Amino acid sequence: MRARAALVPLMVLILTAGCVVEEPLGSGPEPVPTGTEGSVDPDGTDTPEEFTRDIEAAQEVAEEYWGQRLGAGFSPVRQLIAYEQEGEVACAREPLPRNNAVYCSAGDFIAYDVNWAFGAFRQIGDAFLFYLLGHEYAHGIQARLGIRKQFTIEQELQADCMAGAFIGDKARDGRLRMQDGDTRELADGLEAVGDEPGQPWFAEGSHGTADQRMDAFASGYENSLEACGL
């Protein structure tokens, strides 16, 4: 992984950490990823049950955060949907592919490939789920605020920044407690979220390079929503 100057230690600290919610959360439906039934982990950090609890916790804390920020007029994203097969869920009649997570403004829901997300959870850690949910929830907030950037990359990097603000602010107010994790797996994960080399920044669907995405997230984490233009 190439050097990223002073940004690297900050991102390693943030995203290799395990996000632990400091207050108990209610239970709900537990979608079990295919092929993991009956898996047992002594420390409870990579089981389907732990995965489901972390997804639910990330959703609850995100709703709490944006409710605090936007006030009485805030309405939570309508639904969180786990799917397993390509085309099982559609957004505006467009089937969603595997290995993906998306906010669909047409139906006001967040949908994610549960097998892909569970695989990332096991490899990278639970902080990935808080980032993933935080990023997609940010798109829901952009829709609520009527934010529509000229280029996709601007929309995506702002969502990364908003996800950073969400996690950083909730860590600072004690709602999330950050724990140490595996830095090497994080580095691999951060490389994976950036656009492929040569992807034009102005192209539809561009999200930003790994450097740009980490920079946006770190800005939000350090400086809250002001860094995101909100």
mmCIF file of N, CA, C and O in Angstrom, residues 38-128:
data_model
loop_
_atom_site.group_PDB
_atom_site.id
_atom_site.type_symbol
_atom_site.label_atom_id
_atom_site.label_comp_id
_atom_site.label_asym_id
_atom_site.label_seq_id
_atom_site.Cartn_x
_atom_site.Cartn_y
_atom_site.Cartn_z
ATOM 1 N N GLY A 38 -24.809 -21.914 11.587
ATOM 2 C CA GLY A 38 -24.162 -22.729 12.599
ATOM 3 C C GLY A 38 -22.716 -22.389 12.859
ATOM 4 O O GLY A 38 -22.061 -23.068 13.628
ATOM 5 N N SER A 39 -22.167 -21.356 12.225
ATOM 6 C CA SER A 39 -20.781 -20.998 12.475
ATOM 7 C C SER A 39 -20.637 -20.480 13.895
ATOM 8 O O SER A 39 -21.510 -19.817 14.428
ATOM 9 N N VAL A 40 -19.533 -20.815 14.525
ATOM 10 C CA VAL A 40 -19.307 -20.430 15.914
ATOM 11 C C VAL A 40 -17.947 -19.767 16.031
ATOM 12 O O VAL A 40 -16.952 -20.259 15.505
ATOM 13 N N ASP A 41 -17.915 -18.645 16.710
ATOM 14 C CA ASP A 41 -16.659 -17.954 16.970
ATOM 15 C C ASP A 41 -16.601 -17.649 18.453
ATOM 16 O O ASP A 41 -17.513 -17.024 18.982
ATOM 17 N N PRO A 42 -15.562 -18.104 19.180
ATOM 18 C CA PRO A 42 -15.543 -17.959 20.625
ATOM 19 C C PRO A 42 -15.680 -16.528 21.110
ATOM 20 O O PRO A 42 -16.289 -16.271 22.142
ATOM 21 N N ASP A 43 -15.088 -15.552 20.400
ATOM 22 C CA ASP A 43 -15.174 -14.178 20.888
ATOM 23 C C ASP A 43 -16.334 -13.401 20.267
ATOM 24 O O ASP A 43 -16.521 -12.227 20.542
ATOM 25 N N GLY A 44 -17.126 -14.066 19.432
ATOM 26 C CA GLY A 44 -18.338 -13.448 18.914
ATOM 27 C C GLY A 44 -18.093 -12.290 17.985
ATOM 28 O O GLY A 44 -18.897 -11.367 17.923
ATOM 29 N N THR A 45 -16.992 -12.293 17.242
ATOM 30 C CA THR A 45 -16.684 -11.139 16.405
ATOM 31 C C THR A 45 -16.887 -11.394 14.917
ATOM 32 O O THR A 45 -16.727 -10.474 14.132
ATOM 33 N N ASP A 46 -17.228 -12.616 14.526
ATOM 34 C CA ASP A 46 -17.442 -12.828 13.099
ATOM 35 C C ASP A 46 -18.577 -13.805 12.823
ATOM 36 O O ASP A 46 -18.596 -14.472 11.807
ATOM 37 N N THR A 47 -19.528 -13.879 13.695
ATOM 38 C CA THR A 47 -20.683 -14.740 13.492
ATOM 39 C C THR A 47 -21.792 -13.963 12.785
ATOM 40 O O THR A 47 -21.836 -12.735 12.828
ATOM 41 N N PRO A 48 -22.724 -14.674 12.142
ATOM 42 C CA PRO A 48 -23.868 -13.983 11.544
ATOM 43 C C PRO A 48 -24.664 -13.170 12.558
ATOM 44 O O PRO A 48 -25.182 -12.099 12.236
ATOM 45 N N GLU A 49 -24.753 -13.676 13.787
ATOM 46 C CA GLU A 49 -25.491 -12.948 14.821
ATOM 47 C C GLU A 49 -24.819 -11.624 15.165
ATOM 48 O O GLU A 49 -25.483 -10.592 15.324
ATOM 49 N N GLU A 50 -23.493 -11.646 15.276
ATOM 50 C CA GLU A 50 -22.758 -10.423 15.561
ATOM 51 C C GLU A 50 -22.873 -9.446 14.392
ATOM 52 O O GLU A 50 -23.040 -8.239 14.580
ATOM 53 N N PHE A 51 -22.800 -9.983 13.192
ATOM 54 C CA PHE A 51 -22.963 -9.155 11.990
ATOM 55 C C PHE A 51 -24.313 -8.432 12.016
ATOM 56 O O PHE A 51 -24.396 -7.219 11.785
ATOM 57 N N THR A 52 -25.369 -9.180 12.296
ATOM 58 C CA THR A 52 -26.708 -8.591 12.323
ATOM 59 C C THR A 52 -26.833 -7.545 13.409
ATOM 60 O O THR A 52 -27.398 -6.460 13.193
ATOM 61 N N ARG A 53 -26.287 -7.826 14.584
ATOM 62 C CA ARG A 53 -26.345 -6.844 15.670
ATOM 63 C C ARG A 53 -25.615 -5.564 15.281
ATOM 64 O O ARG A 53 -26.079 -4.455 15.592
ATOM 65 N N ASP A 54 -24.473 -5.698 14.618
ATOM 66 C CA ASP A 54 -23.706 -4.507 14.241
ATOM 67 C C ASP A 54 -24.419 -3.687 13.163
ATOM 68 O O ASP A 54 -24.403 -2.456 13.202
ATOM 69 N N ILE A 55 -25.035 -4.357 12.197
ATOM 70 C CA ILE A 55 -25.813 -3.648 11.181
ATOM 71 C C ILE A 55 -26.954 -2.881 11.846
ATOM 72 O O ILE A 55 -27.205 -1.697 11.554
ATOM 73 N N GLU A 56 -27.664 -3.542 12.738
ATOM 74 C CA GLU A 56 -28.788 -2.898 13.422
ATOM 75 C C GLU A 56 -28.298 -1.737 14.289
ATOM 76 O O GLU A 56 -28.950 -0.687 14.372
ATOM 77 N N ALA A 57 -27.150 -1.926 14.947
ATOM 78 C CA ALA A 57 -26.603 -0.861 15.784
ATOM 79 C C ALA A 57 -26.204 0.337 14.938
ATOM 80 O O ALA A 57 -26.488 1.489 15.296
ATOM 81 N N ALA A 58 -25.555 0.079 13.798
ATOM 82 C CA ALA A 58 -25.146 1.176 12.922
ATOM 83 C C ALA A 58 -26.359 1.943 12.423
ATOM 84 O O ALA A 58 -26.350 3.180 12.360
ATOM 85 N N GLN A 59 -27.421 1.231 12.070
ATOM 86 C CA GLN A 59 -28.647 1.889 11.620
ATOM 87 C C GLN A 59 -29.244 2.742 12.733
ATOM 88 O O GLN A 59 -29.628 3.898 12.516
ATOM 89 N N GLU A 60 -29.311 2.199 13.930
ATOM 90 C CA GLU A 60 -29.913 2.934 15.045
ATOM 91 C C GLU A 60 -29.114 4.187 15.393
ATOM 92 O O GLU A 60 -29.685 5.262 15.614
ATOM 93 N N VAL A 61 -27.794 4.066 15.424
ATOM 94 C CA VAL A 61 -26.980 5.226 15.774
ATOM 95 C C VAL A 61 -27.027 6.277 14.670
ATOM 96 O O VAL A 61 -27.030 7.475 14.937
ATOM 97 N N ALA A 62 -27.087 5.833 13.401
ATOM 98 C CA ALA A 62 -27.209 6.781 12.292
ATOM 99 C C ALA A 62 -28.529 7.545 12.383
ATOM 100 O O ALA A 62 -28.572 8.773 12.186
ATOM 101 N N GLU A 63 -29.608 6.837 12.674
ATOM 102 C CA GLU A 63 -30.903 7.509 12.818
ATOM 103 C C GLU A 63 -30.877 8.498 13.981
ATOM 104 O O GLU A 63 -31.406 9.614 13.879
ATOM 105 N N GLU A 64 -30.250 8.098 15.062
ATOM 106 C CA GLU A 64 -30.115 8.985 16.221
ATOM 107 C C GLU A 64 -29.311 10.229 15.857
ATOM 108 O O GLU A 64 -29.688 11.355 16.188
ATOM 109 N N TYR A 65 -28.201 10.021 15.167
ATOM 110 C CA TYR A 65 -27.305 11.125 14.806
ATOM 111 C C TYR A 65 -28.006 12.143 13.915
ATOM 112 O O TYR A 65 -27.999 13.345 14.192
ATOM 113 N N TRP A 66 -28.627 11.666 12.849
ATOM 114 C CA TRP A 66 -29.244 12.592 11.906
ATOM 115 C C TRP A 66 -30.510 13.208 12.484
ATOM 116 O O TRP A 66 -30.867 14.349 12.148
ATOM 117 N N GLY A 67 -31.172 12.509 13.373
ATOM 118 C CA GLY A 67 -32.296 13.099 14.068
ATOM 119 C C GLY A 67 -31.861 14.274 14.926
ATOM 120 O O GLY A 67 -32.521 15.318 14.979
ATOM 121 N N GLN A 68 -30.706 14.118 15.584
ATOM 122 C CA GLN A 68 -30.165 15.201 16.394
ATOM 123 C C GLN A 68 -29.741 16.371 15.522
ATOM 124 O O GLN A 68 -29.926 17.540 15.881
ATOM 125 N N ARG A 69 -29.166 16.068 14.369
ATOM 126 C CA ARG A 69 -28.641 17.121 13.500
ATOM 127 C C ARG A 69 -29.736 17.872 12.744
ATOM 128 O O ARG A 69 -29.650 19.077 12.553
ATOM 129 N N LEU A 70 -30.759 17.160 12.292
ATOM 130 C CA LEU A 70 -31.774 17.773 11.439
ATOM 131 C C LEU A 70 -33.025 18.180 12.205
ATOM 132 O O LEU A 70 -33.857 18.911 11.669
ATOM 133 N N GLY A 71 -33.172 17.701 13.428
ATOM 134 C CA GLY A 71 -34.283 18.146 14.252
ATOM 135 C C GLY A 71 -35.596 17.445 13.973
ATOM 136 O O GLY A 71 -35.642 16.356 13.382
ATOM 137 N N ALA A 72 -36.673 18.103 14.379
ATOM 138 C CA ALA A 72 -37.994 17.479 14.363
ATOM 139 C C ALA A 72 -38.460 17.097 12.964
ATOM 140 O O ALA A 72 -39.292 16.201 12.806
ATOM 141 N N GLY A 73 -37.957 17.749 11.933
ATOM 142 C CA GLY A 73 -38.382 17.443 10.574
ATOM 143 C C GLY A 73 -37.730 16.207 9.981
ATOM 144 O O GLY A 73 -38.054 15.813 8.861
ATOM 145 N N PHE A 74 -36.814 15.569 10.726
ATOM 146 C CA PHE A 74 -36.090 14.408 10.202
ATOM 147 C C PHE A 74 -36.993 13.187 10.116
ATOM 148 O O PHE A 74 -37.756 12.894 11.041
ATOM 149 N N SER A 75 -36.893 12.460 9.011
ATOM 150 C CA SER A 75 -37.558 11.168 8.870
ATOM 151 C C SER A 75 -36.502 10.123 8.511
ATOM 152 O O SER A 75 -35.717 10.324 7.581
ATOM 153 N N PRO A 76 -36.448 9.016 9.252
ATOM 154 C CA PRO A 76 -35.440 7.989 8.968
ATOM 155 C C PRO A 76 -35.625 7.371 7.589
ATOM 156 O O PRO A 76 -36.720 7.402 7.021
ATOM 157 N N VAL A 77 -34.539 6.843 7.035
ATOM 158 C CA VAL A 77 -34.636 6.056 5.809
ATOM 159 C C VAL A 77 -35.652 4.943 6.056
ATOM 160 O O VAL A 77 -35.637 4.288 7.097
ATOM 161 N N ARG A 78 -36.535 4.742 5.110
ATOM 162 C CA ARG A 78 -37.710 3.903 5.323
ATOM 163 C C ARG A 78 -37.383 2.455 5.652
ATOM 164 O O ARG A 78 -38.032 1.831 6.492
ATOM 165 N N GLN A 79 -36.359 1.890 5.009
ATOM 166 C CA GLN A 79 -36.132 0.457 5.161
ATOM 167 C C GLN A 79 -34.678 0.099 4.887
ATOM 168 O O GLN A 79 -34.007 0.763 4.078
ATOM 169 N N LEU A 80 -34.193 -0.931 5.556
ATOM 170 C CA LEU A 80 -32.877 -1.512 5.297
ATOM 171 C C LEU A 80 -33.110 -2.932 4.816
ATOM 172 O O LEU A 80 -33.744 -3.735 5.519
ATOM 173 N N ILE A 81 -32.623 -3.240 3.615
ATOM 174 C CA ILE A 81 -32.927 -4.517 2.977
ATOM 175 C C ILE A 81 -31.647 -5.303 2.715
ATOM 176 O O ILE A 81 -30.724 -4.791 2.065
ATOM 177 N N ALA A 82 -31.608 -6.524 3.196
ATOM 178 C CA ALA A 82 -30.506 -7.438 2.879
ATOM 179 C C ALA A 82 -30.949 -8.361 1.747
ATOM 180 O O ALA A 82 -32.041 -8.914 1.788
ATOM 181 N N TYR A 83 -30.106 -8.492 0.729
ATOM 182 C CA TYR A 83 -30.445 -9.405 -0.363
ATOM 183 C C TYR A 83 -29.260 -10.319 -0.654
ATOM 184 O O TYR A 83 -28.128 -10.051 -0.240
ATOM 185 N N GLU A 84 -29.538 -11.414 -1.381
ATOM 186 C CA GLU A 84 -28.509 -12.416 -1.657
ATOM 187 C C GLU A 84 -28.267 -12.644 -3.141
ATOM 188 O O GLU A 84 -27.181 -13.064 -3.524
ATOM 189 N N GLN A 85 -29.249 -12.389 -3.961
ATOM 190 C CA GLN A 85 -29.140 -12.701 -5.382
ATOM 191 C C GLN A 85 -29.230 -11.442 -6.225
ATOM 192 O O GLN A 85 -29.951 -10.496 -5.880
ATOM 193 N N GLU A 86 -28.500 -11.431 -7.340
ATOM 194 C CA GLU A 86 -28.609 -10.323 -8.280
ATOM 195 C C GLU A 86 -30.038 -10.218 -8.797
ATOM 196 O O GLU A 86 -30.652 -11.223 -9.173
ATOM 197 N N GLY A 87 -30.594 -9.013 -8.773
ATOM 198 C CA GLY A 87 -31.946 -8.805 -9.244
ATOM 199 C C GLY A 87 -33.023 -9.089 -8.222
ATOM 200 O O GLY A 87 -34.210 -8.876 -8.483
ATOM 201 N N GLU A 88 -32.639 -9.567 -7.041
ATOM 202 C CA GLU A 88 -33.624 -9.850 -5.989
ATOM 203 C C GLU A 88 -34.311 -8.561 -5.523
ATOM 204 O O GLU A 88 -35.476 -8.565 -5.133
ATOM 205 N N VAL A 89 -33.564 -7.460 -5.560
ATOM 206 C CA VAL A 89 -34.090 -6.144 -5.185
ATOM 207 C C VAL A 89 -33.842 -5.203 -6.356
ATOM 208 O O VAL A 89 -32.787 -5.261 -7.003
ATOM 209 N N ALA A 90 -34.798 -4.337 -6.626
ATOM 210 C CA ALA A 90 -34.658 -3.367 -7.709
ATOM 211 C C ALA A 90 -34.859 -1.963 -7.167
ATOM 212 O O ALA A 90 -35.589 -1.743 -6.203
ATOM 213 N N CYS A 91 -34.177 -1.009 -7.801
ATOM 214 C CA CYS A 91 -34.349 0.403 -7.490
ATOM 215 C C CYS A 91 -34.818 1.099 -8.753
ATOM 216 O O CYS A 91 -34.102 1.079 -9.767
ATOM 217 N N ALA A 92 -36.002 1.691 -8.710
ATOM 218 C CA ALA A 92 -36.586 2.329 -9.897
ATOM 219 C C ALA A 92 -36.555 1.372 -11.084
ATOM 220 O O ALA A 92 -36.172 1.743 -12.196
ATOM 221 N N ARG A 93 -36.911 0.107 -10.817
ATOM 222 C CA ARG A 93 -36.991 -0.962 -11.815
ATOM 223 C C ARG A 93 -35.637 -1.425 -12.333
ATOM 224 O O ARG A 93 -35.578 -2.244 -13.257
ATOM 225 N N GLU A 94 -34.561 -0.923 -11.754
ATOM 226 C CA GLU A 94 -33.225 -1.388 -12.128
ATOM 227 C C GLU A 94 -32.760 -2.408 -11.101
ATOM 228 O O GLU A 94 -32.638 -2.089 -9.904
ATOM 229 N N PRO A 95 -32.497 -3.661 -11.510
ATOM 230 C CA PRO A 95 -32.074 -4.682 -10.544
ATOM 231 C C PRO A 95 -30.706 -4.348 -9.941
ATOM 232 O O PRO A 95 -29.813 -3.867 -10.643
ATOM 233 N N LEU A 96 -30.568 -4.581 -8.663
ATOM 234 C CA LEU A 96 -29.296 -4.315 -7.993
ATOM 235 C C LEU A 96 -28.371 -5.501 -8.153
ATOM 236 O O LEU A 96 -28.784 -6.659 -8.014
ATOM 237 N N PRO A 97 -27.087 -5.243 -8.448
ATOM 238 C CA PRO A 97 -26.137 -6.335 -8.642
ATOM 239 C C PRO A 97 -25.631 -6.880 -7.313
ATOM 240 O O PRO A 97 -25.848 -6.303 -6.245
ATOM 241 N N ARG A 98 -24.950 -7.995 -7.398
ATOM 242 C CA ARG A 98 -24.279 -8.542 -6.216
ATOM 243 C C ARG A 98 -23.074 -7.666 -5.866
ATOM 244 O O ARG A 98 -22.650 -6.818 -6.636
ATOM 245 N N ASN A 99 -22.532 -7.905 -4.670
ATOM 246 C CA ASN A 99 -21.325 -7.212 -4.199
ATOM 247 C C ASN A 99 -21.513 -5.700 -4.194
ATOM 248 O O ASN A 99 -20.672 -4.954 -4.698
ATOM 249 N N ASN A 100 -22.604 -5.261 -3.612
ATOM 250 C CA ASN A 100 -22.914 -3.849 -3.682
ATOM 251 C C ASN A 100 -23.776 -3.439 -2.490
ATOM 252 O O ASN A 100 -24.403 -4.266 -1.836
ATOM 253 N N ALA A 101 -23.782 -2.140 -2.232
ATOM 254 C CA ALA A 101 -24.714 -1.524 -1.289
ATOM 255 C C ALA A 101 -25.136 -0.206 -1.907
ATOM 256 O O ALA A 101 -24.336 0.460 -2.564
ATOM 257 N N VAL A 102 -26.396 0.160 -1.711
ATOM 258 C CA VAL A 102 -26.908 1.348 -2.388
ATOM 259 C C VAL A 102 -28.035 1.972 -1.581
ATOM 260 O O VAL A 102 -28.780 1.270 -0.893
ATOM 261 N N TYR A 103 -28.124 3.299 -1.667
ATOM 262 C CA TYR A 103 -29.326 3.980 -1.209
ATOM 263 C C TYR A 103 -30.185 4.235 -2.429
ATOM 264 O O TYR A 103 -29.708 4.793 -3.432
ATOM 265 N N CYS A 104 -31.441 3.840 -2.358
ATOM 266 C CA CYS A 104 -32.373 4.037 -3.466
ATOM 267 C C CYS A 104 -33.334 5.150 -3.092
ATOM 268 O O CYS A 104 -34.199 4.970 -2.220
ATOM 269 N N SER A 105 -33.200 6.287 -3.758
ATOM 270 C CA SER A 105 -34.073 7.413 -3.444
ATOM 271 C C SER A 105 -35.501 7.147 -3.905
ATOM 272 O O SER A 105 -36.459 7.649 -3.302
ATOM 273 N N ALA A 106 -35.663 6.342 -4.961
ATOM 274 C CA ALA A 106 -36.999 6.064 -5.482
ATOM 275 C C ALA A 106 -37.869 5.357 -4.446
ATOM 276 O O ALA A 106 -39.065 5.602 -4.355
ATOM 277 N N GLY A 107 -37.262 4.474 -3.664
ATOM 278 C CA GLY A 107 -38.017 3.751 -2.635
ATOM 279 C C GLY A 107 -37.640 4.146 -1.228
ATOM 280 O O GLY A 107 -38.186 3.611 -0.261
ATOM 281 N N ASP A 108 -36.677 5.080 -1.099
ATOM 282 C CA ASP A 108 -36.168 5.511 0.193
ATOM 283 C C ASP A 108 -35.748 4.320 1.050
ATOM 284 O O ASP A 108 -36.208 4.134 2.175
ATOM 285 N N PHE A 109 -34.851 3.491 0.490
ATOM 286 C CA PHE A 109 -34.326 2.364 1.253
ATOM 287 C C PHE A 109 -32.840 2.184 0.969
ATOM 288 O O PHE A 109 -32.318 2.677 -0.029
ATOM 289 N N ILE A 110 -32.175 1.504 1.893
ATOM 290 C CA ILE A 110 -30.794 1.079 1.714
ATOM 291 C C ILE A 110 -30.814 -0.432 1.525
ATOM 292 O O ILE A 110 -31.434 -1.150 2.312
ATOM 293 N N ALA A 111 -30.173 -0.905 0.476
ATOM 294 C CA ALA A 111 -30.095 -2.337 0.220
ATOM 295 C C ALA A 111 -28.632 -2.741 0.101
ATOM 296 O O ALA A 111 -27.803 -1.976 -0.398
ATOM 297 N N TYR A 112 -28.314 -3.931 0.587
ATOM 298 C CA TYR A 112 -26.934 -4.409 0.527
ATOM 299 C C TYR A 112 -26.914 -5.912 0.310
ATOM 300 O O TYR A 112 -27.794 -6.638 0.779
ATOM 301 N N ASP A 113 -25.920 -6.368 -0.437
ATOM 302 C CA ASP A 113 -25.670 -7.788 -0.632
ATOM 303 C C ASP A 113 -25.136 -8.341 0.679
ATOM 304 O O ASP A 113 -24.014 -8.029 1.096
ATOM 305 N N VAL A 114 -25.931 -9.147 1.368
ATOM 306 C CA VAL A 114 -25.581 -9.591 2.708
ATOM 307 C C VAL A 114 -24.349 -10.496 2.707
ATOM 308 O O VAL A 114 -23.537 -10.451 3.637
ATOM 309 N N ASN A 115 -24.170 -11.302 1.671
ATOM 310 C CA ASN A 115 -22.999 -12.181 1.622
ATOM 311 C C ASN A 115 -21.713 -11.378 1.428
ATOM 312 O O ASN A 115 -20.693 -11.650 2.056
ATOM 313 N N TRP A 116 -21.760 -10.391 0.548
ATOM 314 C CA TRP A 116 -20.611 -9.511 0.331
ATOM 315 C C TRP A 116 -20.285 -8.723 1.604
ATOM 316 O O TRP A 116 -19.127 -8.641 2.021
ATOM 317 N N ALA A 117 -21.316 -8.137 2.216
ATOM 318 C CA ALA A 117 -21.090 -7.343 3.417
ATOM 319 C C ALA A 117 -20.573 -8.206 4.567
ATOM 320 O O ALA A 117 -19.690 -7.787 5.325
ATOM 321 N N PHE A 118 -21.096 -9.413 4.682
ATOM 322 C CA PHE A 118 -20.634 -10.307 5.744
ATOM 323 C C PHE A 118 -19.182 -10.709 5.510
ATOM 324 O O PHE A 118 -18.385 -10.800 6.458
ATOM 325 N N GLY A 119 -18.817 -10.938 4.249
ATOM 326 C CA GLY A 119 -17.426 -11.270 3.939
ATOM 327 C C GLY A 119 -16.487 -10.139 4.311
ATOM 328 O O GLY A 119 -15.414 -10.360 4.875
ATOM 329 N N ALA A 120 -16.891 -8.886 4.006
ATOM 330 C CA ALA A 120 -16.066 -7.733 4.366
ATOM 331 C C ALA A 120 -15.988 -7.573 5.875
ATOM 332 O O ALA A 120 -14.938 -7.231 6.430
ATOM 333 N N PHE A 121 -17.092 -7.816 6.559
ATOM 334 C CA PHE A 121 -17.140 -7.761 8.024
ATOM 335 C C PHE A 121 -16.143 -8.741 8.637
ATOM 336 O O PHE A 121 -15.402 -8.409 9.561
ATOM 337 N N ARG A 122 -16.096 -9.956 8.099
ATOM 338 C CA ARG A 122 -15.188 -10.968 8.651
ATOM 339 C C ARG A 122 -13.736 -10.627 8.343
ATOM 340 O O ARG A 122 -12.841 -10.901 9.134
ATOM 341 N N GLN A 123 -13.492 -10.043 7.184
ATOM 342 C CA GLN A 123 -12.116 -9.742 6.802
ATOM 343 C C GLN A 123 -11.609 -8.457 7.437
ATOM 344 O O GLN A 123 -10.482 -8.408 7.926
ATOM 345 N N ILE A 124 -12.438 -7.414 7.424
ATOM 346 C CA ILE A 124 -11.989 -6.093 7.862
ATOM 347 C C ILE A 124 -12.372 -5.804 9.303
ATOM 348 O O ILE A 124 -11.584 -5.276 10.077
ATOM 349 N N GLY A 125 -13.600 -6.147 9.676
ATOM 350 C CA GLY A 125 -14.056 -5.875 11.038
ATOM 351 C C GLY A 125 -15.362 -5.107 11.044
ATOM 352 O O GLY A 125 -15.863 -4.666 10.007
ATOM 353 N N ASP A 126 -15.934 -4.933 12.236
ATOM 354 C CA ASP A 126 -17.253 -4.321 12.325
ATOM 355 C C ASP A 126 -17.246 -2.837 11.997
ATOM 356 O O ASP A 126 -18.281 -2.267 11.638
ATOM 357 N N ALA A 127 -16.092 -2.173 12.085
ATOM 358 C CA ALA A 127 -16.046 -0.755 11.714
ATOM 359 C C ALA A 127 -16.456 -0.559 10.256
ATOM 360 O O ALA A 127 -17.026 0.472 9.903
ATOM 361 N N PHE A 128 -16.183 -1.553 9.410
ATOM 362 C CA PHE A 128 -16.584 -1.460 8.009
ATOM 363 C C PHE A 128 -18.095 -1.300 7.881
ATOM 364 O O PHE A 128 -18.579 -0.549 7.044
#
